Amino acid sequence: MSVDECPIDCDSCVKWPCPELNHAPADPTEIDRLRALEIELKRLLVVEEAYRESIIDTASLRTKVAELTKERDHWKANHNDLKNRLAFLRQRPDLPVDRIPVYEQLVKERDALVREVNVQRARAELFETDKHHKAQQEAARDCFIIMFDAASYAEGFEEIKAKYHLEDV
């Protein structure tokens, strides 16, 4: 017997999908609890569907943001090239305007030279830092050797003061 074929049409009878459970009188509080659970389940399904849609929307927005960022970077690069070309033309008003490819080549060479100078400057700073670090290591090693020689503690201290120009405290 299906749920729709119930011979008893009453509110105290719960119509279950399982035929064995149909026509079993149910407690009114149990029916209210089941209806509340059904309402909660529907609410959770709506929330889950909204969450899935938001995930899909987020993924599509991320791809759109990536595309727009790429386009923005392209326009920015072109803008920087135009600014460099204009700055170069302002510096050299004696050059004719019909030689734009030559200007572009000169701007690229100038930018390459600027990058090379920056690289050399960074290498020099690194070398100076490394030299300073090695000098500090040597000073620390000398201090360790001299200070922990029990036989010449006082002489070692005087040597360190003389070598590194330390004053009495």
Short mmCIF file of N, CA and C in Angstrom, two decimals:
data_model
loop_
_atom_site.label_atom_id
_atom_site.label_comp_id
_atom_site.label_asym_id
_atom_site.label_seq_id
_atom_site.Cartn_x
_atom_site.Cartn_y
_atom_site.Cartn_z
N MET A 1 0.85 -1.17 0.00
CA MET A 1 0.00 0.00 0.00
C MET A 1 0.90 1.23 0.00
N SER A 2 0.63 2.15 -0.86
CA SER A 2 1.44 3.36 -0.92
C SER A 2 0.92 4.41 0.04
N VAL A 3 1.67 5.46 0.17
CA VAL A 3 1.33 6.53 1.10
C VAL A 3 0.04 7.21 0.69
N ASP A 4 -0.17 7.35 -0.61
CA ASP A 4 -1.36 8.05 -1.09
C ASP A 4 -2.65 7.23 -0.94
N GLU A 5 -2.53 5.93 -0.75
CA GLU A 5 -3.70 5.06 -0.66
C GLU A 5 -4.15 4.81 0.77
N CYS A 6 -3.89 5.68 1.63
CA CYS A 6 -4.24 5.49 3.04
C CYS A 6 -5.76 5.50 3.20
N PRO A 7 -6.33 4.40 3.78
CA PRO A 7 -7.78 4.37 3.97
C PRO A 7 -8.24 5.28 5.10
N ILE A 8 -7.33 5.54 6.03
CA ILE A 8 -7.68 6.40 7.16
C ILE A 8 -7.12 7.77 6.86
N ASP A 9 -7.97 8.75 6.72
CA ASP A 9 -7.50 10.10 6.44
C ASP A 9 -7.59 10.91 7.72
N CYS A 10 -6.52 10.86 8.48
CA CYS A 10 -6.53 11.57 9.76
C CYS A 10 -5.21 12.28 9.97
N ASP A 11 -5.19 13.25 10.87
CA ASP A 11 -3.97 13.99 11.16
C ASP A 11 -3.08 13.25 12.14
N SER A 12 -3.60 12.29 12.84
CA SER A 12 -2.77 11.56 13.80
C SER A 12 -1.97 10.46 13.13
N CYS A 13 -2.13 10.30 11.84
CA CYS A 13 -1.43 9.26 11.10
C CYS A 13 -0.30 9.90 10.30
N VAL A 14 0.92 9.41 10.47
CA VAL A 14 2.07 9.94 9.73
C VAL A 14 2.21 9.12 8.47
N LYS A 15 2.38 9.77 7.35
CA LYS A 15 2.54 9.06 6.08
C LYS A 15 4.03 8.94 5.79
N TRP A 16 4.57 7.79 6.08
CA TRP A 16 5.98 7.53 5.88
C TRP A 16 6.18 6.96 4.48
N PRO A 17 7.36 7.16 3.91
CA PRO A 17 7.62 6.58 2.59
C PRO A 17 7.68 5.05 2.65
N CYS A 18 8.01 4.51 3.79
CA CYS A 18 8.10 3.06 3.95
C CYS A 18 6.69 2.52 4.27
N PRO A 19 6.15 1.57 3.49
CA PRO A 19 4.76 1.11 3.70
C PRO A 19 4.53 0.49 5.06
N GLU A 20 5.54 -0.14 5.64
CA GLU A 20 5.34 -0.78 6.94
C GLU A 20 5.08 0.25 8.04
N LEU A 21 5.62 1.44 7.88
CA LEU A 21 5.47 2.45 8.92
C LEU A 21 4.22 3.32 8.74
N ASN A 22 3.56 3.19 7.61
CA ASN A 22 2.35 4.00 7.40
C ASN A 22 1.25 3.57 8.35
N HIS A 23 0.39 4.47 8.65
CA HIS A 23 -0.78 4.27 9.50
C HIS A 23 -0.41 4.01 10.94
N ALA A 24 0.82 4.30 11.32
CA ALA A 24 1.17 4.14 12.73
C ALA A 24 0.86 5.45 13.42
N PRO A 25 0.05 5.43 14.45
CA PRO A 25 -0.24 6.68 15.13
C PRO A 25 1.04 7.24 15.75
N ALA A 26 1.24 8.52 15.60
CA ALA A 26 2.46 9.15 16.10
C ALA A 26 2.12 10.16 17.18
N ASP A 27 3.09 10.39 18.00
CA ASP A 27 2.96 11.36 19.08
C ASP A 27 2.98 12.77 18.46
N PRO A 28 2.10 13.68 18.85
CA PRO A 28 2.10 15.03 18.26
C PRO A 28 3.43 15.77 18.47
N THR A 29 4.09 15.56 19.58
CA THR A 29 5.39 16.22 19.79
C THR A 29 6.43 15.65 18.83
N GLU A 30 6.32 14.36 18.52
CA GLU A 30 7.24 13.74 17.57
C GLU A 30 7.00 14.31 16.17
N ILE A 31 5.75 14.52 15.82
CA ILE A 31 5.43 15.10 14.51
C ILE A 31 5.99 16.52 14.43
N ASP A 32 5.83 17.30 15.48
CA ASP A 32 6.38 18.67 15.49
C ASP A 32 7.90 18.65 15.36
N ARG A 33 8.52 17.71 16.06
CA ARG A 33 9.98 17.60 15.98
C ARG A 33 10.42 17.24 14.56
N LEU A 34 9.70 16.30 13.93
CA LEU A 34 10.03 15.90 12.56
C LEU A 34 9.81 17.06 11.59
N ARG A 35 8.76 17.82 11.78
CA ARG A 35 8.52 18.98 10.91
C ARG A 35 9.62 20.03 11.12
N ALA A 36 10.05 20.24 12.35
CA ALA A 36 11.14 21.19 12.62
C ALA A 36 12.43 20.71 11.97
N LEU A 37 12.68 19.40 12.04
CA LEU A 37 13.88 18.85 11.39
C LEU A 37 13.80 19.00 9.87
N GLU A 38 12.60 18.81 9.32
CA GLU A 38 12.43 18.97 7.87
C GLU A 38 12.69 20.43 7.46
N ILE A 39 12.17 21.36 8.26
CA ILE A 39 12.40 22.78 7.98
C ILE A 39 13.89 23.11 8.08
N GLU A 40 14.55 22.58 9.10
CA GLU A 40 15.99 22.82 9.27
C GLU A 40 16.78 22.23 8.11
N LEU A 41 16.37 21.02 7.65
CA LEU A 41 17.04 20.40 6.51
C LEU A 41 16.89 21.25 5.26
N LYS A 42 15.70 21.77 5.01
CA LYS A 42 15.48 22.64 3.85
C LYS A 42 16.34 23.89 3.95
N ARG A 43 16.42 24.46 5.15
CA ARG A 43 17.25 25.66 5.34
C ARG A 43 18.71 25.35 5.06
N LEU A 44 19.18 24.20 5.57
CA LEU A 44 20.58 23.82 5.35
C LEU A 44 20.86 23.56 3.88
N LEU A 45 19.90 22.98 3.17
CA LEU A 45 20.09 22.75 1.74
C LEU A 45 20.19 24.07 0.98
N VAL A 46 19.38 25.04 1.36
CA VAL A 46 19.45 26.36 0.73
C VAL A 46 20.80 27.00 1.01
N VAL A 47 21.25 26.89 2.27
CA VAL A 47 22.55 27.48 2.63
C VAL A 47 23.67 26.79 1.87
N GLU A 48 23.60 25.46 1.76
CA GLU A 48 24.65 24.73 1.04
C GLU A 48 24.67 25.11 -0.44
N GLU A 49 23.50 25.26 -1.03
CA GLU A 49 23.42 25.65 -2.44
C GLU A 49 24.01 27.05 -2.64
N ALA A 50 23.69 27.96 -1.72
CA ALA A 50 24.26 29.31 -1.80
C ALA A 50 25.77 29.26 -1.64
N TYR A 51 26.25 28.40 -0.76
CA TYR A 51 27.69 28.27 -0.55
C TYR A 51 28.37 27.75 -1.82
N ARG A 52 27.77 26.73 -2.45
CA ARG A 52 28.34 26.20 -3.69
C ARG A 52 28.37 27.26 -4.78
N GLU A 53 27.30 28.03 -4.89
CA GLU A 53 27.27 29.10 -5.88
C GLU A 53 28.32 30.16 -5.58
N SER A 54 28.52 30.45 -4.30
CA SER A 54 29.53 31.45 -3.95
C SER A 54 30.93 30.94 -4.27
N ILE A 55 31.17 29.64 -4.10
CA ILE A 55 32.48 29.08 -4.46
C ILE A 55 32.70 29.21 -5.96
N ILE A 56 31.67 28.89 -6.74
CA ILE A 56 31.78 29.01 -8.19
C ILE A 56 31.99 30.47 -8.57
N ASP A 57 31.23 31.37 -7.93
CA ASP A 57 31.40 32.80 -8.20
C ASP A 57 32.79 33.27 -7.82
N THR A 58 33.30 32.79 -6.70
CA THR A 58 34.64 33.18 -6.26
C THR A 58 35.69 32.72 -7.26
N ALA A 59 35.55 31.49 -7.75
CA ALA A 59 36.51 30.98 -8.73
C ALA A 59 36.45 31.80 -10.01
N SER A 60 35.25 32.12 -10.48
CA SER A 60 35.14 32.91 -11.70
C SER A 60 35.67 34.32 -11.48
N LEU A 61 35.43 34.88 -10.29
CA LEU A 61 35.97 36.21 -9.99
C LEU A 61 37.49 36.20 -9.95
N ARG A 62 38.06 35.12 -9.41
CA ARG A 62 39.52 35.04 -9.37
C ARG A 62 40.11 35.00 -10.77
N THR A 63 39.50 34.22 -11.67
CA THR A 63 40.01 34.19 -13.04
C THR A 63 39.85 35.55 -13.70
N LYS A 64 38.72 36.22 -13.42
CA LYS A 64 38.50 37.55 -13.99
C LYS A 64 39.54 38.54 -13.45
N VAL A 65 39.82 38.46 -12.15
CA VAL A 65 40.83 39.34 -11.55
C VAL A 65 42.19 39.08 -12.17
N ALA A 66 42.52 37.80 -12.39
CA ALA A 66 43.81 37.47 -13.00
C ALA A 66 43.91 38.05 -14.41
N GLU A 67 42.83 37.93 -15.18
CA GLU A 67 42.83 38.49 -16.53
C GLU A 67 42.99 40.01 -16.50
N LEU A 68 42.23 40.66 -15.62
CA LEU A 68 42.31 42.12 -15.53
C LEU A 68 43.68 42.58 -15.03
N THR A 69 44.27 41.82 -14.11
CA THR A 69 45.61 42.16 -13.63
C THR A 69 46.63 42.06 -14.76
N LYS A 70 46.50 41.00 -15.56
CA LYS A 70 47.41 40.84 -16.69
C LYS A 70 47.26 42.00 -17.68
N GLU A 71 46.01 42.37 -17.97
CA GLU A 71 45.77 43.49 -18.87
C GLU A 71 46.31 44.79 -18.28
N ARG A 72 46.09 45.01 -16.98
CA ARG A 72 46.60 46.21 -16.32
C ARG A 72 48.12 46.28 -16.40
N ASP A 73 48.79 45.13 -16.15
CA ASP A 73 50.24 45.11 -16.22
C ASP A 73 50.73 45.42 -17.63
N HIS A 74 50.00 44.91 -18.63
CA HIS A 74 50.37 45.21 -20.01
C HIS A 74 50.26 46.71 -20.28
N TRP A 75 49.16 47.31 -19.86
CA TRP A 75 48.98 48.75 -20.06
C TRP A 75 50.00 49.56 -19.27
N LYS A 76 50.31 49.08 -18.06
CA LYS A 76 51.31 49.78 -17.25
C LYS A 76 52.67 49.75 -17.93
N ALA A 77 53.04 48.59 -18.46
CA ALA A 77 54.33 48.46 -19.14
C ALA A 77 54.38 49.40 -20.34
N ASN A 78 53.30 49.43 -21.12
CA ASN A 78 53.27 50.35 -22.26
C ASN A 78 53.34 51.80 -21.80
N HIS A 79 52.66 52.11 -20.71
CA HIS A 79 52.68 53.47 -20.19
C HIS A 79 54.09 53.86 -19.76
N ASN A 80 54.78 52.94 -19.08
CA ASN A 80 56.16 53.22 -18.66
C ASN A 80 57.07 53.41 -19.86
N ASP A 81 56.87 52.60 -20.92
CA ASP A 81 57.66 52.79 -22.13
C ASP A 81 57.41 54.16 -22.74
N LEU A 82 56.14 54.56 -22.78
CA LEU A 82 55.83 55.88 -23.33
C LEU A 82 56.44 57.00 -22.49
N LYS A 83 56.38 56.85 -21.17
CA LYS A 83 56.99 57.85 -20.30
C LYS A 83 58.50 57.93 -20.53
N ASN A 84 59.15 56.77 -20.65
CA ASN A 84 60.59 56.77 -20.89
C ASN A 84 60.93 57.42 -22.22
N ARG A 85 60.13 57.11 -23.25
CA ARG A 85 60.39 57.70 -24.56
C ARG A 85 60.20 59.21 -24.51
N LEU A 86 59.15 59.66 -23.84
CA LEU A 86 58.89 61.09 -23.73
C LEU A 86 60.00 61.79 -22.95
N ALA A 87 60.45 61.16 -21.87
CA ALA A 87 61.54 61.75 -21.09
C ALA A 87 62.81 61.84 -21.93
N PHE A 88 63.05 60.80 -22.72
CA PHE A 88 64.24 60.82 -23.57
C PHE A 88 64.13 61.91 -24.62
N LEU A 89 62.94 62.07 -25.21
CA LEU A 89 62.76 63.12 -26.21
C LEU A 89 62.90 64.50 -25.60
N ARG A 90 62.48 64.67 -24.36
CA ARG A 90 62.64 65.96 -23.70
C ARG A 90 64.12 66.26 -23.44
N GLN A 91 64.88 65.20 -23.15
CA GLN A 91 66.31 65.40 -22.90
C GLN A 91 67.06 65.72 -24.20
N ARG A 92 66.57 65.16 -25.31
CA ARG A 92 67.27 65.34 -26.58
C ARG A 92 66.34 65.97 -27.63
N PRO A 93 66.07 67.26 -27.53
CA PRO A 93 65.18 67.89 -28.51
C PRO A 93 65.81 68.02 -29.89
N ASP A 94 67.12 67.78 -30.00
CA ASP A 94 67.79 67.92 -31.29
C ASP A 94 67.54 66.72 -32.22
N LEU A 95 67.00 65.63 -31.70
CA LEU A 95 66.75 64.46 -32.53
C LEU A 95 65.43 64.62 -33.29
N PRO A 96 65.38 64.20 -34.55
CA PRO A 96 64.13 64.32 -35.31
C PRO A 96 63.09 63.30 -34.82
N VAL A 97 61.83 63.67 -34.97
CA VAL A 97 60.73 62.86 -34.45
C VAL A 97 60.52 61.59 -35.29
N ASP A 98 60.96 61.58 -36.54
CA ASP A 98 60.68 60.42 -37.39
C ASP A 98 61.58 59.22 -37.09
N ARG A 99 62.40 59.31 -36.08
CA ARG A 99 63.29 58.19 -35.73
C ARG A 99 62.84 57.50 -34.44
N ILE A 100 61.60 57.20 -34.34
CA ILE A 100 61.07 56.58 -33.11
C ILE A 100 61.72 55.23 -32.82
N PRO A 101 61.94 54.36 -33.81
CA PRO A 101 62.62 53.09 -33.49
C PRO A 101 64.01 53.30 -32.89
N VAL A 102 64.70 54.33 -33.37
CA VAL A 102 66.03 54.63 -32.81
C VAL A 102 65.87 55.08 -31.36
N TYR A 103 64.86 55.90 -31.09
CA TYR A 103 64.61 56.34 -29.72
C TYR A 103 64.34 55.15 -28.81
N GLU A 104 63.49 54.25 -29.32
CA GLU A 104 63.16 53.07 -28.51
C GLU A 104 64.41 52.26 -28.19
N GLN A 105 65.28 52.11 -29.18
CA GLN A 105 66.52 51.37 -28.96
C GLN A 105 67.41 52.10 -27.94
N LEU A 106 67.49 53.42 -28.07
CA LEU A 106 68.30 54.18 -27.12
C LEU A 106 67.73 54.09 -25.70
N VAL A 107 66.41 54.13 -25.58
CA VAL A 107 65.78 54.01 -24.26
C VAL A 107 66.07 52.64 -23.67
N LYS A 108 65.96 51.59 -24.49
CA LYS A 108 66.25 50.24 -24.00
C LYS A 108 67.70 50.12 -23.55
N GLU A 109 68.62 50.70 -24.32
CA GLU A 109 70.04 50.64 -23.94
C GLU A 109 70.27 51.41 -22.64
N ARG A 110 69.61 52.58 -22.52
CA ARG A 110 69.77 53.35 -21.29
C ARG A 110 69.22 52.58 -20.09
N ASP A 111 68.07 51.93 -20.26
CA ASP A 111 67.50 51.13 -19.17
C ASP A 111 68.40 49.96 -18.82
N ALA A 112 69.01 49.34 -19.84
CA ALA A 112 69.93 48.23 -19.57
C ALA A 112 71.15 48.72 -18.79
N LEU A 113 71.65 49.91 -19.15
CA LEU A 113 72.79 50.46 -18.41
C LEU A 113 72.41 50.78 -16.97
N VAL A 114 71.22 51.32 -16.77
CA VAL A 114 70.76 51.62 -15.41
C VAL A 114 70.67 50.34 -14.59
N ARG A 115 70.11 49.28 -15.20
CA ARG A 115 70.03 48.00 -14.50
C ARG A 115 71.42 47.46 -14.17
N GLU A 116 72.34 47.56 -15.11
CA GLU A 116 73.71 47.06 -14.88
C GLU A 116 74.38 47.84 -13.75
N VAL A 117 74.19 49.15 -13.73
CA VAL A 117 74.76 49.96 -12.65
C VAL A 117 74.16 49.56 -11.31
N ASN A 118 72.86 49.32 -11.28
CA ASN A 118 72.21 48.88 -10.03
C ASN A 118 72.74 47.53 -9.58
N VAL A 119 72.96 46.62 -10.52
CA VAL A 119 73.51 45.30 -10.18
C VAL A 119 74.92 45.45 -9.61
N GLN A 120 75.74 46.27 -10.26
CA GLN A 120 77.11 46.47 -9.77
C GLN A 120 77.11 47.12 -8.39
N ARG A 121 76.20 48.07 -8.18
CA ARG A 121 76.10 48.72 -6.87
C ARG A 121 75.70 47.70 -5.80
N ALA A 122 74.76 46.83 -6.12
CA ALA A 122 74.34 45.81 -5.16
C ALA A 122 75.47 44.83 -4.87
N ARG A 123 76.23 44.46 -5.91
CA ARG A 123 77.37 43.56 -5.69
C ARG A 123 78.43 44.22 -4.81
N ALA A 124 78.68 45.51 -5.03
CA ALA A 124 79.67 46.21 -4.21
C ALA A 124 79.22 46.27 -2.75
N GLU A 125 77.93 46.54 -2.53
CA GLU A 125 77.41 46.56 -1.16
C GLU A 125 77.54 45.19 -0.51
N LEU A 126 77.26 44.15 -1.28
CA LEU A 126 77.38 42.79 -0.76
C LEU A 126 78.83 42.48 -0.41
N PHE A 127 79.76 42.89 -1.28
CA PHE A 127 81.18 42.65 -1.03
C PHE A 127 81.63 43.39 0.23
N GLU A 128 81.20 44.65 0.38
CA GLU A 128 81.58 45.42 1.57
C GLU A 128 81.01 44.79 2.83
N THR A 129 79.78 44.34 2.76
CA THR A 129 79.16 43.67 3.91
C THR A 129 79.91 42.40 4.25
N ASP A 130 80.29 41.64 3.22
CA ASP A 130 81.02 40.39 3.44
C ASP A 130 82.39 40.69 4.05
N LYS A 131 83.06 41.74 3.55
CA LYS A 131 84.37 42.12 4.10
C LYS A 131 84.23 42.52 5.57
N HIS A 132 83.22 43.31 5.87
CA HIS A 132 82.98 43.76 7.25
C HIS A 132 82.68 42.55 8.15
N HIS A 133 81.91 41.61 7.64
CA HIS A 133 81.56 40.41 8.42
C HIS A 133 82.82 39.58 8.70
N LYS A 134 83.69 39.43 7.70
CA LYS A 134 84.93 38.67 7.90
C LYS A 134 85.83 39.36 8.92
N ALA A 135 85.90 40.69 8.87
CA ALA A 135 86.72 41.43 9.84
C ALA A 135 86.17 41.23 11.25
N GLN A 136 84.85 41.23 11.39
CA GLN A 136 84.26 40.98 12.71
C GLN A 136 84.55 39.57 13.19
N GLN A 137 84.52 38.61 12.28
CA GLN A 137 84.82 37.23 12.67
C GLN A 137 86.27 37.10 13.14
N GLU A 138 87.19 37.75 12.41
CA GLU A 138 88.60 37.70 12.80
C GLU A 138 88.80 38.35 14.17
N ALA A 139 88.15 39.47 14.39
CA ALA A 139 88.28 40.15 15.69
C ALA A 139 87.72 39.27 16.80
N ALA A 140 86.61 38.62 16.56
CA ALA A 140 86.04 37.74 17.57
C ALA A 140 86.95 36.54 17.84
N ARG A 141 87.54 35.98 16.79
CA ARG A 141 88.45 34.85 16.96
C ARG A 141 89.68 35.27 17.76
N ASP A 142 90.23 36.44 17.41
CA ASP A 142 91.40 36.94 18.16
C ASP A 142 91.05 37.16 19.62
N CYS A 143 89.89 37.75 19.88
CA CYS A 143 89.46 37.97 21.26
C CYS A 143 89.33 36.65 22.00
N PHE A 144 88.77 35.66 21.34
CA PHE A 144 88.57 34.36 21.99
C PHE A 144 89.91 33.72 22.33
N ILE A 145 90.83 33.75 21.36
CA ILE A 145 92.14 33.11 21.60
C ILE A 145 92.89 33.82 22.71
N ILE A 146 92.90 35.13 22.66
CA ILE A 146 93.68 35.89 23.64
C ILE A 146 93.02 35.87 25.01
N MET A 147 91.71 36.05 25.06
CA MET A 147 91.03 36.17 26.35
C MET A 147 91.03 34.87 27.14
N PHE A 148 90.99 33.74 26.47
CA PHE A 148 90.89 32.49 27.19
C PHE A 148 92.23 31.78 27.35
N ASP A 149 93.28 32.46 27.11
CA ASP A 149 94.60 31.92 27.42
C ASP A 149 94.88 32.32 28.87
N ALA A 150 94.79 31.35 29.77
CA ALA A 150 94.86 31.65 31.21
C ALA A 150 96.20 32.24 31.61
N ALA A 151 97.26 31.88 30.94
CA ALA A 151 98.59 32.35 31.34
C ALA A 151 98.80 33.82 31.02
N SER A 152 98.17 34.31 29.98
CA SER A 152 98.43 35.70 29.58
C SER A 152 97.13 36.51 29.51
N TYR A 153 96.30 36.38 30.52
CA TYR A 153 95.01 37.07 30.53
C TYR A 153 95.20 38.59 30.49
N ALA A 154 96.02 39.12 31.36
CA ALA A 154 96.21 40.58 31.42
C ALA A 154 96.91 41.09 30.17
N GLU A 155 97.93 40.35 29.71
CA GLU A 155 98.63 40.78 28.49
C GLU A 155 97.69 40.74 27.29
N GLY A 156 96.86 39.71 27.25
CA GLY A 156 95.91 39.58 26.14
C GLY A 156 94.93 40.74 26.11
N PHE A 157 94.47 41.15 27.26
CA PHE A 157 93.54 42.26 27.32
C PHE A 157 94.21 43.54 26.82
N GLU A 158 95.46 43.72 27.19
CA GLU A 158 96.19 44.90 26.71
C GLU A 158 96.40 44.82 25.20
N GLU A 159 96.66 43.61 24.68
CA GLU A 159 96.82 43.44 23.24
C GLU A 159 95.53 43.81 22.50
N ILE A 160 94.43 43.34 23.03
CA ILE A 160 93.15 43.64 22.39
C ILE A 160 92.88 45.14 22.42
N LYS A 161 93.14 45.77 23.55
CA LYS A 161 92.93 47.21 23.65
C LYS A 161 93.79 47.95 22.64
N ALA A 162 95.04 47.52 22.51
CA ALA A 162 95.94 48.19 21.58
C ALA A 162 95.55 47.92 20.13
N LYS A 163 95.19 46.67 19.83
CA LYS A 163 94.90 46.29 18.45
C LYS A 163 93.63 46.96 17.93
N TYR A 164 92.59 47.04 18.77
CA TYR A 164 91.31 47.57 18.31
C TYR A 164 91.02 48.96 18.87
N HIS A 165 92.04 49.60 19.40
CA HIS A 165 91.96 50.99 19.88
C HIS A 165 90.82 51.17 20.89
N LEU A 166 90.78 50.30 21.87
CA LEU A 166 89.77 50.39 22.92
C LEU A 166 90.29 51.27 24.04
N GLU A 167 89.40 52.00 24.68
CA GLU A 167 89.78 52.84 25.80
C GLU A 167 89.35 52.17 27.09
N ASP A 168 89.99 52.59 28.19
CA ASP A 168 89.60 52.04 29.49
C ASP A 168 88.19 52.50 29.84
N VAL A 169 87.48 51.61 30.48
CA VAL A 169 86.11 51.94 30.85
C VAL A 169 86.08 52.54 32.23
#
